[in-house]
Short mmCIF file of C-alpha atoms in Angstrom, two decimals:
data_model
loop_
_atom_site.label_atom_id
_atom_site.label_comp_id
_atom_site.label_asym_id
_atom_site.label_seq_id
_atom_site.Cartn_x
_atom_site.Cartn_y
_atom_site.Cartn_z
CA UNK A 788 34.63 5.66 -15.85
CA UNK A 789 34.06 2.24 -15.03
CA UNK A 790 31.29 -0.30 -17.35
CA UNK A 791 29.10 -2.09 -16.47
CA UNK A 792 27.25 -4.71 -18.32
CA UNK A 793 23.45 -5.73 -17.78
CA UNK A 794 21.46 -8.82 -18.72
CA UNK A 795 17.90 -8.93 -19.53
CA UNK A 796 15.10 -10.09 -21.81
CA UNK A 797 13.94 -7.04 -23.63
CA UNK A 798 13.13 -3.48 -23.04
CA UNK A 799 11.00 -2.44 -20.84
CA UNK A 800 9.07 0.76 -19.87
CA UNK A 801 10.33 0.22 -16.17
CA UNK A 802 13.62 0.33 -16.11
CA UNK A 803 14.60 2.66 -19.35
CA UNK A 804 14.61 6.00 -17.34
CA UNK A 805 16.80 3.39 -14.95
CA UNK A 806 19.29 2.85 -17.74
CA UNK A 807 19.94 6.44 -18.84
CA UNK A 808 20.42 7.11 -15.59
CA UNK A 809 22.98 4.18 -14.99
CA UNK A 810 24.50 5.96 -18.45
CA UNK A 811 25.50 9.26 -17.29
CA UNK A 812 27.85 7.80 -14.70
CA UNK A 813 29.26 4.97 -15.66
CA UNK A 814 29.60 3.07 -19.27
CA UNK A 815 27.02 1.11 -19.31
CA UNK A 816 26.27 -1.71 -21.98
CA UNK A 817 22.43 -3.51 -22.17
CA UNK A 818 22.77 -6.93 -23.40
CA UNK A 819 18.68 -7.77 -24.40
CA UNK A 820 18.83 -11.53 -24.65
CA UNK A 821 15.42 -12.30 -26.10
CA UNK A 822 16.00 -11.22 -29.27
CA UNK A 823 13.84 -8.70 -31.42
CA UNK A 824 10.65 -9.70 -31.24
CA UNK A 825 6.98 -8.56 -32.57
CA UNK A 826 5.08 -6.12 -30.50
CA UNK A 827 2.27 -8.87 -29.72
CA UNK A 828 1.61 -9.03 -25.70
CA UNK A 829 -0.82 -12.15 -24.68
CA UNK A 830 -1.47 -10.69 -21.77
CA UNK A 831 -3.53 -7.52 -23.11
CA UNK A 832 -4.54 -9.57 -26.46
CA UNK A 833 -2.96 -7.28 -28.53
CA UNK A 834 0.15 -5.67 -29.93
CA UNK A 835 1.57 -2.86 -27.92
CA UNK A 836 3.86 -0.55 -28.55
CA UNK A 837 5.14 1.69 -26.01
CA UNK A 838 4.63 5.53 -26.65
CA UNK A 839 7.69 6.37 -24.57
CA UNK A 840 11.13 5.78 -25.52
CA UNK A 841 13.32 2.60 -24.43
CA UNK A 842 15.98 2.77 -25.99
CA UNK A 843 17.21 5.80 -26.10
CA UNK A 844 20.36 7.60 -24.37
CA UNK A 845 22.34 4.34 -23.48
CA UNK A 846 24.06 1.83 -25.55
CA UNK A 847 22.31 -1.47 -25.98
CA UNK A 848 22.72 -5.03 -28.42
CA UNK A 849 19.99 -7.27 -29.10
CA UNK A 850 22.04 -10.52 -29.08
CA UNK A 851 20.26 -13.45 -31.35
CA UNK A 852 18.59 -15.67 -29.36
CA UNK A 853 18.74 -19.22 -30.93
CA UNK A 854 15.82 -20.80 -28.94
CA UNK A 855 13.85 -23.19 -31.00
CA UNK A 856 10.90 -21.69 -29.41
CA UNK A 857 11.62 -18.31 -28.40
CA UNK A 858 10.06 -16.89 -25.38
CA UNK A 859 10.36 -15.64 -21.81
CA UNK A 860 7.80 -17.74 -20.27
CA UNK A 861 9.96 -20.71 -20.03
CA UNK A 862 13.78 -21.66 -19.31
CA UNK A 863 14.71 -22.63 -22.63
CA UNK A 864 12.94 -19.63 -24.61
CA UNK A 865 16.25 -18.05 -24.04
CA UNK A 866 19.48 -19.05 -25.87
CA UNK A 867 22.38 -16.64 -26.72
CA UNK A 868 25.42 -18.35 -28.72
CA UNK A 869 27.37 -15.08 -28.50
CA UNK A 870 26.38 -13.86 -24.83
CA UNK A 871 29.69 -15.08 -22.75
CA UNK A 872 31.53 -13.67 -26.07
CA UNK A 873 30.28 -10.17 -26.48
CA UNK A 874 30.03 -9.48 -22.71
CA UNK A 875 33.84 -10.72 -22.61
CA UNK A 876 34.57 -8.18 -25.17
CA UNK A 877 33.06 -5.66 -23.15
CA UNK A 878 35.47 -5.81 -20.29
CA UNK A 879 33.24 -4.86 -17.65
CA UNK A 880 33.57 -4.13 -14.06
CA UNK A 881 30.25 -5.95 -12.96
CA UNK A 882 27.81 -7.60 -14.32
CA UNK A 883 23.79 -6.69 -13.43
CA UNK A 884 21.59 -9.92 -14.65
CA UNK A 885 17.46 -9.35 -13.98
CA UNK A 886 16.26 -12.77 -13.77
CA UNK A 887 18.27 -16.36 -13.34
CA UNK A 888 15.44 -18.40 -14.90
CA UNK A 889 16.53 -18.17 -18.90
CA UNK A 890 19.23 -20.59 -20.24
CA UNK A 891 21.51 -17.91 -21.10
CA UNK A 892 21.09 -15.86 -18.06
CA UNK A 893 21.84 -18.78 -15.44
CA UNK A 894 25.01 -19.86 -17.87
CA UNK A 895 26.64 -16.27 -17.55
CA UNK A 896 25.71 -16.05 -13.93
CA UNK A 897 27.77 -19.30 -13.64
CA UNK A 898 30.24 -18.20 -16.09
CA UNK A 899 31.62 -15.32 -14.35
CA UNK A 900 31.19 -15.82 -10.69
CA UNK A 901 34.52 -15.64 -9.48
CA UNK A 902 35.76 -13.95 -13.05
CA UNK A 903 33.80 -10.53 -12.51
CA UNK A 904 31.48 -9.69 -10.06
CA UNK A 905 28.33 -10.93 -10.48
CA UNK A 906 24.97 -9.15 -9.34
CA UNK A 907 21.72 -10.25 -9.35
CA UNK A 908 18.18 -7.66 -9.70
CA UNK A 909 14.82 -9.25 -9.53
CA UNK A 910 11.59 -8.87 -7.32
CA UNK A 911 10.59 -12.35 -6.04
CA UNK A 912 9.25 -12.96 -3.09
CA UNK A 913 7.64 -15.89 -0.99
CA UNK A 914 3.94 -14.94 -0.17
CA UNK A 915 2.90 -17.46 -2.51
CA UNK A 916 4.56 -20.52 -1.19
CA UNK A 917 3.07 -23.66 -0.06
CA UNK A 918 4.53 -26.39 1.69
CA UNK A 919 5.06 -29.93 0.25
CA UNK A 920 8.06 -31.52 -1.22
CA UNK A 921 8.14 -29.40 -4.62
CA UNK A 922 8.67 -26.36 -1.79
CA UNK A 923 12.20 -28.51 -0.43
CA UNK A 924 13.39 -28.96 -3.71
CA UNK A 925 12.83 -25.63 -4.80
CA UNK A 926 14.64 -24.11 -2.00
CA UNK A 927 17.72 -26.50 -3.05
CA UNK A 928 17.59 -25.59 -6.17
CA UNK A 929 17.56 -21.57 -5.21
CA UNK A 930 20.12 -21.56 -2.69
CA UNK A 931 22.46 -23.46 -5.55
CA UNK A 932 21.69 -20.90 -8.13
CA UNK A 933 21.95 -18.22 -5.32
CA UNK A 934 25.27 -19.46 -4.44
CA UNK A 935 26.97 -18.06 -7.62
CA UNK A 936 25.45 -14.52 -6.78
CA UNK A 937 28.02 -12.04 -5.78
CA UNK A 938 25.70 -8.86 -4.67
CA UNK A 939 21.31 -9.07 -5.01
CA UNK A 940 19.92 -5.47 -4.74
CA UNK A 941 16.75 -6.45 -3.33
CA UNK A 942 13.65 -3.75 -4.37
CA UNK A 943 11.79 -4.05 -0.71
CA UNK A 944 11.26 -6.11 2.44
CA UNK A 945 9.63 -9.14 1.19
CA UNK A 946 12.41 -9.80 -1.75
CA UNK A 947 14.58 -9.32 0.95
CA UNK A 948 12.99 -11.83 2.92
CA UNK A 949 13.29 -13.91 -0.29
CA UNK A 950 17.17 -13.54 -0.68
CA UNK A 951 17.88 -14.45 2.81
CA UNK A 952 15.59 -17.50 2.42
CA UNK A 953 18.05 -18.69 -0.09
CA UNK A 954 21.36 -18.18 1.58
CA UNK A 955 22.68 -14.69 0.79
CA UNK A 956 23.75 -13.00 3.50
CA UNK A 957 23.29 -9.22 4.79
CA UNK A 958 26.50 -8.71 3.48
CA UNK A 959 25.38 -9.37 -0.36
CA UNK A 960 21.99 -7.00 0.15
CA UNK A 961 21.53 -3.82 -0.96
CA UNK A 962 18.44 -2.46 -0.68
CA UNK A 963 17.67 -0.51 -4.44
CA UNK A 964 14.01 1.08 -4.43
CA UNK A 965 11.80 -0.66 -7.03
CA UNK A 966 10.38 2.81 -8.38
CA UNK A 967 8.89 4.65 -11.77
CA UNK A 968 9.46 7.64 -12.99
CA UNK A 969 7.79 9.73 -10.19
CA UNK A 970 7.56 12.82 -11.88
CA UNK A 971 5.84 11.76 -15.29
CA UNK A 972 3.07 10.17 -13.30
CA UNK A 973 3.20 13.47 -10.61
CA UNK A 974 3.18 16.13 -13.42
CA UNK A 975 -0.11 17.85 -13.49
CA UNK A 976 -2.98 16.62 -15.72
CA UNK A 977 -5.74 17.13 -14.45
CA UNK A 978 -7.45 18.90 -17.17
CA UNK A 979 -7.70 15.54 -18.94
CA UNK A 980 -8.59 13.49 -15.99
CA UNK A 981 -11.60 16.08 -15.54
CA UNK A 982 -12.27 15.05 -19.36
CA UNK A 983 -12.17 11.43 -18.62
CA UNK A 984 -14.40 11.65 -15.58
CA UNK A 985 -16.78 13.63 -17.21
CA UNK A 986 -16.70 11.44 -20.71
CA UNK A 987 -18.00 8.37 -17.94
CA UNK A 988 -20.42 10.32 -16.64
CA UNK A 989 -19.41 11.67 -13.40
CA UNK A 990 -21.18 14.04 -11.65
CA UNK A 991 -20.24 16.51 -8.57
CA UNK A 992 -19.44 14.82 -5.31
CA UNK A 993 -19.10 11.18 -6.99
CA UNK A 994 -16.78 8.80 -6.70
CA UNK A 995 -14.02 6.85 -9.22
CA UNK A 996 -12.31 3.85 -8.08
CA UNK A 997 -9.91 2.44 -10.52
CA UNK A 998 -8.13 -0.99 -11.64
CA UNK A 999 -5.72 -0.69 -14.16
CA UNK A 1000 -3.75 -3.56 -16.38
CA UNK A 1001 -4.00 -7.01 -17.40
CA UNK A 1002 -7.42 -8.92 -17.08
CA UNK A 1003 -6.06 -12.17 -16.34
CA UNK A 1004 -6.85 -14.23 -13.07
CA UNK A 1005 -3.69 -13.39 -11.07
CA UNK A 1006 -4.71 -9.87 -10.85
CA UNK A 1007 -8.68 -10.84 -9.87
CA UNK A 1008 -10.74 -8.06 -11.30
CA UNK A 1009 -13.61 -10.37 -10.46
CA UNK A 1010 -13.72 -10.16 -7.28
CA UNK A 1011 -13.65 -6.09 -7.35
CA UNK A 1012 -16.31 -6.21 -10.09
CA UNK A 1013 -18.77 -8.80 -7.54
CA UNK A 1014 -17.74 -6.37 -4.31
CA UNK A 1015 -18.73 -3.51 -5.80
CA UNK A 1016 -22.01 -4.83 -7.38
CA UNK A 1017 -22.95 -5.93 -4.37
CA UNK A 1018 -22.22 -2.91 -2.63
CA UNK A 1019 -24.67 -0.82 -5.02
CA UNK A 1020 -23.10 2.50 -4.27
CA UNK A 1021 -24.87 5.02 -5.96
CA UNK A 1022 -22.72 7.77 -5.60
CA UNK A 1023 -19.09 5.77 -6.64
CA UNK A 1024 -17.85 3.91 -10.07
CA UNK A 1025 -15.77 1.47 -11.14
CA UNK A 1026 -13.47 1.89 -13.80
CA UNK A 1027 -11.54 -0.95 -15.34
CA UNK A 1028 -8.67 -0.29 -17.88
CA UNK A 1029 -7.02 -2.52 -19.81
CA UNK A 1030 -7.65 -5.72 -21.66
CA UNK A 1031 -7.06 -9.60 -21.33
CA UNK A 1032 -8.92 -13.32 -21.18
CA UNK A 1033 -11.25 -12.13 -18.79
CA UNK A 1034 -12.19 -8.91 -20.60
CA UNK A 1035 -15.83 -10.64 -22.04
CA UNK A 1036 -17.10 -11.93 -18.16
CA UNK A 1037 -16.26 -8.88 -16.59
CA UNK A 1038 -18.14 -6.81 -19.62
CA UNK A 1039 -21.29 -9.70 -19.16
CA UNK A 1040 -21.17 -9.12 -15.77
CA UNK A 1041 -22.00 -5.55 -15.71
CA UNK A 1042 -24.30 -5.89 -18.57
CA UNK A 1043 -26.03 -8.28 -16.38
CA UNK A 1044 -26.29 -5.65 -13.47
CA UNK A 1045 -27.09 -2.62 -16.02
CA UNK A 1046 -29.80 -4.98 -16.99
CA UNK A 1047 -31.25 -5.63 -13.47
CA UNK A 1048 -31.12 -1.75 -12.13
CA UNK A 1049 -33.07 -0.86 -15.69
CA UNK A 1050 -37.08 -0.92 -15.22
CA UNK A 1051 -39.82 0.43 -17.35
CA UNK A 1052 -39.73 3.40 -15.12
CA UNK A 1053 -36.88 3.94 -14.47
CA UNK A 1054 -33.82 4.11 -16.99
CA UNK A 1055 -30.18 4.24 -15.32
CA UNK A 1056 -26.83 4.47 -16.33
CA UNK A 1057 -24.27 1.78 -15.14
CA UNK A 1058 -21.78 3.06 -12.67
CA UNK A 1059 -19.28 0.60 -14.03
CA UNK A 1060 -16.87 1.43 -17.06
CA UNK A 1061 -14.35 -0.16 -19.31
CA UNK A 1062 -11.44 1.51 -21.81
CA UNK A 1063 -9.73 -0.50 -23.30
CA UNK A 1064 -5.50 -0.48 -22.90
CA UNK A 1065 -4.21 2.92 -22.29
CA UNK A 1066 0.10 3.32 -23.56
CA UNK A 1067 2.06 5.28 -21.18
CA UNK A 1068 1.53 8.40 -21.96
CA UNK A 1069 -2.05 8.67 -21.52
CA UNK A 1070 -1.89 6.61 -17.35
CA UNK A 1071 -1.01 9.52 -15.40
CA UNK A 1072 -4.11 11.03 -16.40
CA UNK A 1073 -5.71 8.05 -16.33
CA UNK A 1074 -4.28 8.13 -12.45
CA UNK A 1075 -5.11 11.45 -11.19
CA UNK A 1076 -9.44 10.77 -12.61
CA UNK A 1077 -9.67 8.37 -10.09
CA UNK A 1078 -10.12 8.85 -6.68
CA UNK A 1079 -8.54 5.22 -4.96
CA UNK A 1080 -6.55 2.66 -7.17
CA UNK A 1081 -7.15 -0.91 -6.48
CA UNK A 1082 -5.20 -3.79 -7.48
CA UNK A 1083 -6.94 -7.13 -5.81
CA UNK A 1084 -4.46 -9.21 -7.00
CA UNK A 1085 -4.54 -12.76 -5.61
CA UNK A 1086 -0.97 -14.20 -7.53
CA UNK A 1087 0.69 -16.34 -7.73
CA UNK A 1088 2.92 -14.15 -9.22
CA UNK A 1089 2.14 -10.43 -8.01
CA UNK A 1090 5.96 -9.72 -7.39
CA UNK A 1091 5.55 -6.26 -6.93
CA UNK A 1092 2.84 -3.95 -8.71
CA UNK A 1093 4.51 -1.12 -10.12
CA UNK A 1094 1.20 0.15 -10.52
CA UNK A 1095 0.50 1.47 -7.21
CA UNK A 1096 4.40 3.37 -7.03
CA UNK A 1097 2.30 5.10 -10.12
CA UNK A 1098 -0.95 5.30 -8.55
CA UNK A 1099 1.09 6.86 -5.79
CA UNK A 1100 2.85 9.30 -7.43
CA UNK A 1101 0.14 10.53 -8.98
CA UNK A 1102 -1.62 11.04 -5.17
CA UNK A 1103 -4.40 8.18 -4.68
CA UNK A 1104 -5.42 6.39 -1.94
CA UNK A 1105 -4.77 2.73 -2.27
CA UNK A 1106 -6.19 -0.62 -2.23
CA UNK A 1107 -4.67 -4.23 -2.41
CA UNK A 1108 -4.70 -7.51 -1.06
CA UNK A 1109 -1.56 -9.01 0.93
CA UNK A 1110 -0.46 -10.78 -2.30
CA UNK A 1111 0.85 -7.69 -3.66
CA UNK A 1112 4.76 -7.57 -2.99
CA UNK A 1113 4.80 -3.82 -2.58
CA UNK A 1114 2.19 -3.76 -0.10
CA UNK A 1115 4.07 -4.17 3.32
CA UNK A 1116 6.28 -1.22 1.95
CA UNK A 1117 3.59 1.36 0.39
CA UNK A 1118 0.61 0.81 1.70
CA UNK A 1119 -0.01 1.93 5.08
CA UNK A 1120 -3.61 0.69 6.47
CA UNK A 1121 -5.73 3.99 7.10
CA UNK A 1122 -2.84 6.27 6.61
CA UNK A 1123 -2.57 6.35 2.99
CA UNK A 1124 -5.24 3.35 2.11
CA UNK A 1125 -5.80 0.00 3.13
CA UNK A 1126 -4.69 -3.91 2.31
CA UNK A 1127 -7.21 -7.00 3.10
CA UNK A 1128 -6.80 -10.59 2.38
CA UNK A 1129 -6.80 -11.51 -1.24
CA UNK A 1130 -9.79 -14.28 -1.79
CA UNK A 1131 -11.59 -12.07 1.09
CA UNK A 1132 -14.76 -10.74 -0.88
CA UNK A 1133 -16.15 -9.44 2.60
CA UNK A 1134 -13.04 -8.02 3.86
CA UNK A 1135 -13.09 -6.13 0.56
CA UNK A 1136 -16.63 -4.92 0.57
CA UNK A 1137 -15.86 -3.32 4.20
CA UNK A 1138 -12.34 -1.60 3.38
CA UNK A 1139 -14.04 -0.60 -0.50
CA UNK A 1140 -17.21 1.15 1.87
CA UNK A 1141 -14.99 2.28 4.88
CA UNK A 1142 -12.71 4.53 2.68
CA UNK A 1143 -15.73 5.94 0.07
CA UNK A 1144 -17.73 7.32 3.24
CA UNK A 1145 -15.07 9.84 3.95
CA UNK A 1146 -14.44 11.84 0.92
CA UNK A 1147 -11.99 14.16 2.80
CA UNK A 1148 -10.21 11.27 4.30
CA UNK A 1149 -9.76 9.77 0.94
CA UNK A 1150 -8.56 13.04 -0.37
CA UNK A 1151 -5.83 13.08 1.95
CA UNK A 1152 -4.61 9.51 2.19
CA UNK A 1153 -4.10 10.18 -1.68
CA UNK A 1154 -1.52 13.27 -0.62
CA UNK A 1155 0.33 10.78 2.21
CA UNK A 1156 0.58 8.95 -0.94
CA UNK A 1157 2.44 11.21 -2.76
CA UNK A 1158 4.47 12.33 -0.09
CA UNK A 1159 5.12 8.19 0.70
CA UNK A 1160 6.39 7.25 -2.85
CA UNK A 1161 8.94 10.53 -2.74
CA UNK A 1162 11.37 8.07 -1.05
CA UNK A 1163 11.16 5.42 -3.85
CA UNK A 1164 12.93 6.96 -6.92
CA UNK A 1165 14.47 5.52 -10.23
CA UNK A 1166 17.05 8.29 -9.40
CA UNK A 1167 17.70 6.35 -5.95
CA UNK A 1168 18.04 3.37 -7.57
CA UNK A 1169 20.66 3.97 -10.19
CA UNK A 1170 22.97 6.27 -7.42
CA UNK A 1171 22.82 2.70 -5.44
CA UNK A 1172 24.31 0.75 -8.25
CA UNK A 1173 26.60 3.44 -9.36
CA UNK A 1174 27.99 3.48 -5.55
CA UNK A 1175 28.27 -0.06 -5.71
CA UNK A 1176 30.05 0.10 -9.20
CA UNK A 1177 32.64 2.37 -8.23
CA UNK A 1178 33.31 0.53 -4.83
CA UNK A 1179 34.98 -2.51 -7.39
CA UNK A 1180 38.14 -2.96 -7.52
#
């Protein structure tokens, strides 16, 4: 059985089914580089810890990470003495890094090109570029780093796109799914989505549309919140879920509109809800009570959006803006949602009222969904890299 070694900061709800996967055909070895570290996320304001297991049923080492200031956010927040050493002592076949941009990661990449093979997994892409001189030297700078990459598998079209950008050839691609575990998010829970639509207040033929995760300006909740104010459809809500730094506007902002609708005469119930963070266990419900997911991300930085593979697999129409990475891939425009131009509060307003008119055409964009996302599974992805593993000499 031949090993194989992988690289990355720290464990993560992603790509654990990935790695027990990876396990039970080859010996596989985790190296987390960014050291234990508290459960504290900035993003969400709060410390989270996952409710579903990450590292179980593969080995793993949490390698110290000697970084004066530890962190992932920045190059030198990564620093592993005994990296080089203890993957060495592995003996591995090949060697999977996610993510050149740590101190440690770049050195082993450069350490073992021509040693072992070296292979490269990340989800970058170029919709955020702008042109200008830091855009040249950039590109220099990739296609360097990219030079001591033996094999990228590339998670969909535009970080394909990306790769080629920076010099690696067809030859070095391999196109590995980005995915989640389908089935968790597919399993049938509907009983406690009918709670949670019914603990907000929904009524008979009426409507959910959902954003779920950080509330930080890359992902825009704003601009949904403003769209669907405006709007003033009577018969749909908004549900936001999650925290973050723009958590108190948002709240303030429906207050505001609660405020306005309420007269003397006439007392009414906002159509717009918050819950706070929901762990892992409880989002496919949260999933399968809404009735279209939409992430109006406008980056820099939306990569991917593993949100809507789960939003998928747990059948929902979709929403996003073309700043979403997985968007070319998943969403299809009037087939299983709809994608308009991130920024574009008008664009939104008329895709958010064109697919809440037709409850039975939302219905069944949500099951093209489903059936889309069947093709994009962690079990896909690890056979890829196994195949590729046992194709070493």
């Amino acid at each position: 059985m031949k090993k194989l070694a992988i690289i990355i900061t720290h464990p993560i709800q992603y790509y654990a089914p990935v790695f027990r996967l990876l396990a039970r055909s080859c010996q596989l070895k985790v190296f987390y580089t960014l050291g234990k570290q508290n459960d504290y996320d900035a993003g969400f304001k709060q410390a989270i810890t996952w409710d579903i297991p990450l590292l179980e049923g593969y080995e793993y080492e949490f390698l110290a990470n000697n970084s004066k200031n530890p962190g992932a956010h920045y190059f030198g927040g990564i620093a592993n003495p005994l990296l080089l050493k203890r993957i060495e002592d592995f003996l591995p076949d090949a060697i999977l890094v996610y993510g050149w941009s740590y101190k440690s990661h770049l050195k082993a990449i450069r350490h073992f090109k021509g040693k072992i093979p070296v292979w490269f997994r990340g989800d970058s892409n170029l919709l955020d570029e702008k042109p200008g001189l830091k855009k040249y030297i950039r590109h220099l700078f990739l296609k360097w780093v990219y030079k001591h990459i033996d094999k990228a598998f590339y998670v969909g079209t535009a970080n394909k796109a990306y790769y080629v950008a920076f010099g690696l050839k067809a030859t070095q691609l391999v196109f590995a799914p980005h995915a989640i575990d389908n089935n968790r998010f597919s399993e049938n829970r509907q009983a406690e989505a009918k709670q949670l639509r019914e603990s907000l207040g929904l009524k008979g033929r009426e409507y959910l549309i959902a954003f779920a995760g950080k509330f930080e300006p890359k992902k825009d909740p704003e601009i949904l919140l403003s769209a669907f104010i405006e709007l003033n459809l009577s018969n749909v809500h908004l549900l936001f879920v999650g925290n973050g730094i723009l958590e108190e506007n948002l709240k303030d902002q429906s207050k505001k509109m609660s405020a306005e609708r309420t007269t003397k005469s006439e007392q009414r119930t906002t159509n717009i809800h918050f819950i706070d963070f929901q762990n892992q266990s409880q989002m496919p419900a949260v999933y399968q009570a809404c009735d279209l997911f939409c992430l109006p991300s406008k980056g820099p930085g939306e990569t991917w959006g593993l949100a809507i593979n789960e939003a998928m697999a747990a059948g929902k129409a979709i929403l996003v803006t073309n700043k979403v990475g997985c968007a070319i891939d998943l969403v299809k425009n009037e087939v299983n949602g709809a994608i308009f131009e991130a920024g574009n509060r008008n664009e939104l307003k008329n895709k958010l009222t064109s697919l809440v008119e037709n409850p039975e055409r939302l219905f069944e964009m949500g099951n093209q969904s489903a059936n889309e996302i069947k093709e994009w599974t962690i079990e896909k992805q690890a056979q890829i890299i196994i195949n590729e593993l046992n194709a070493t000499n």
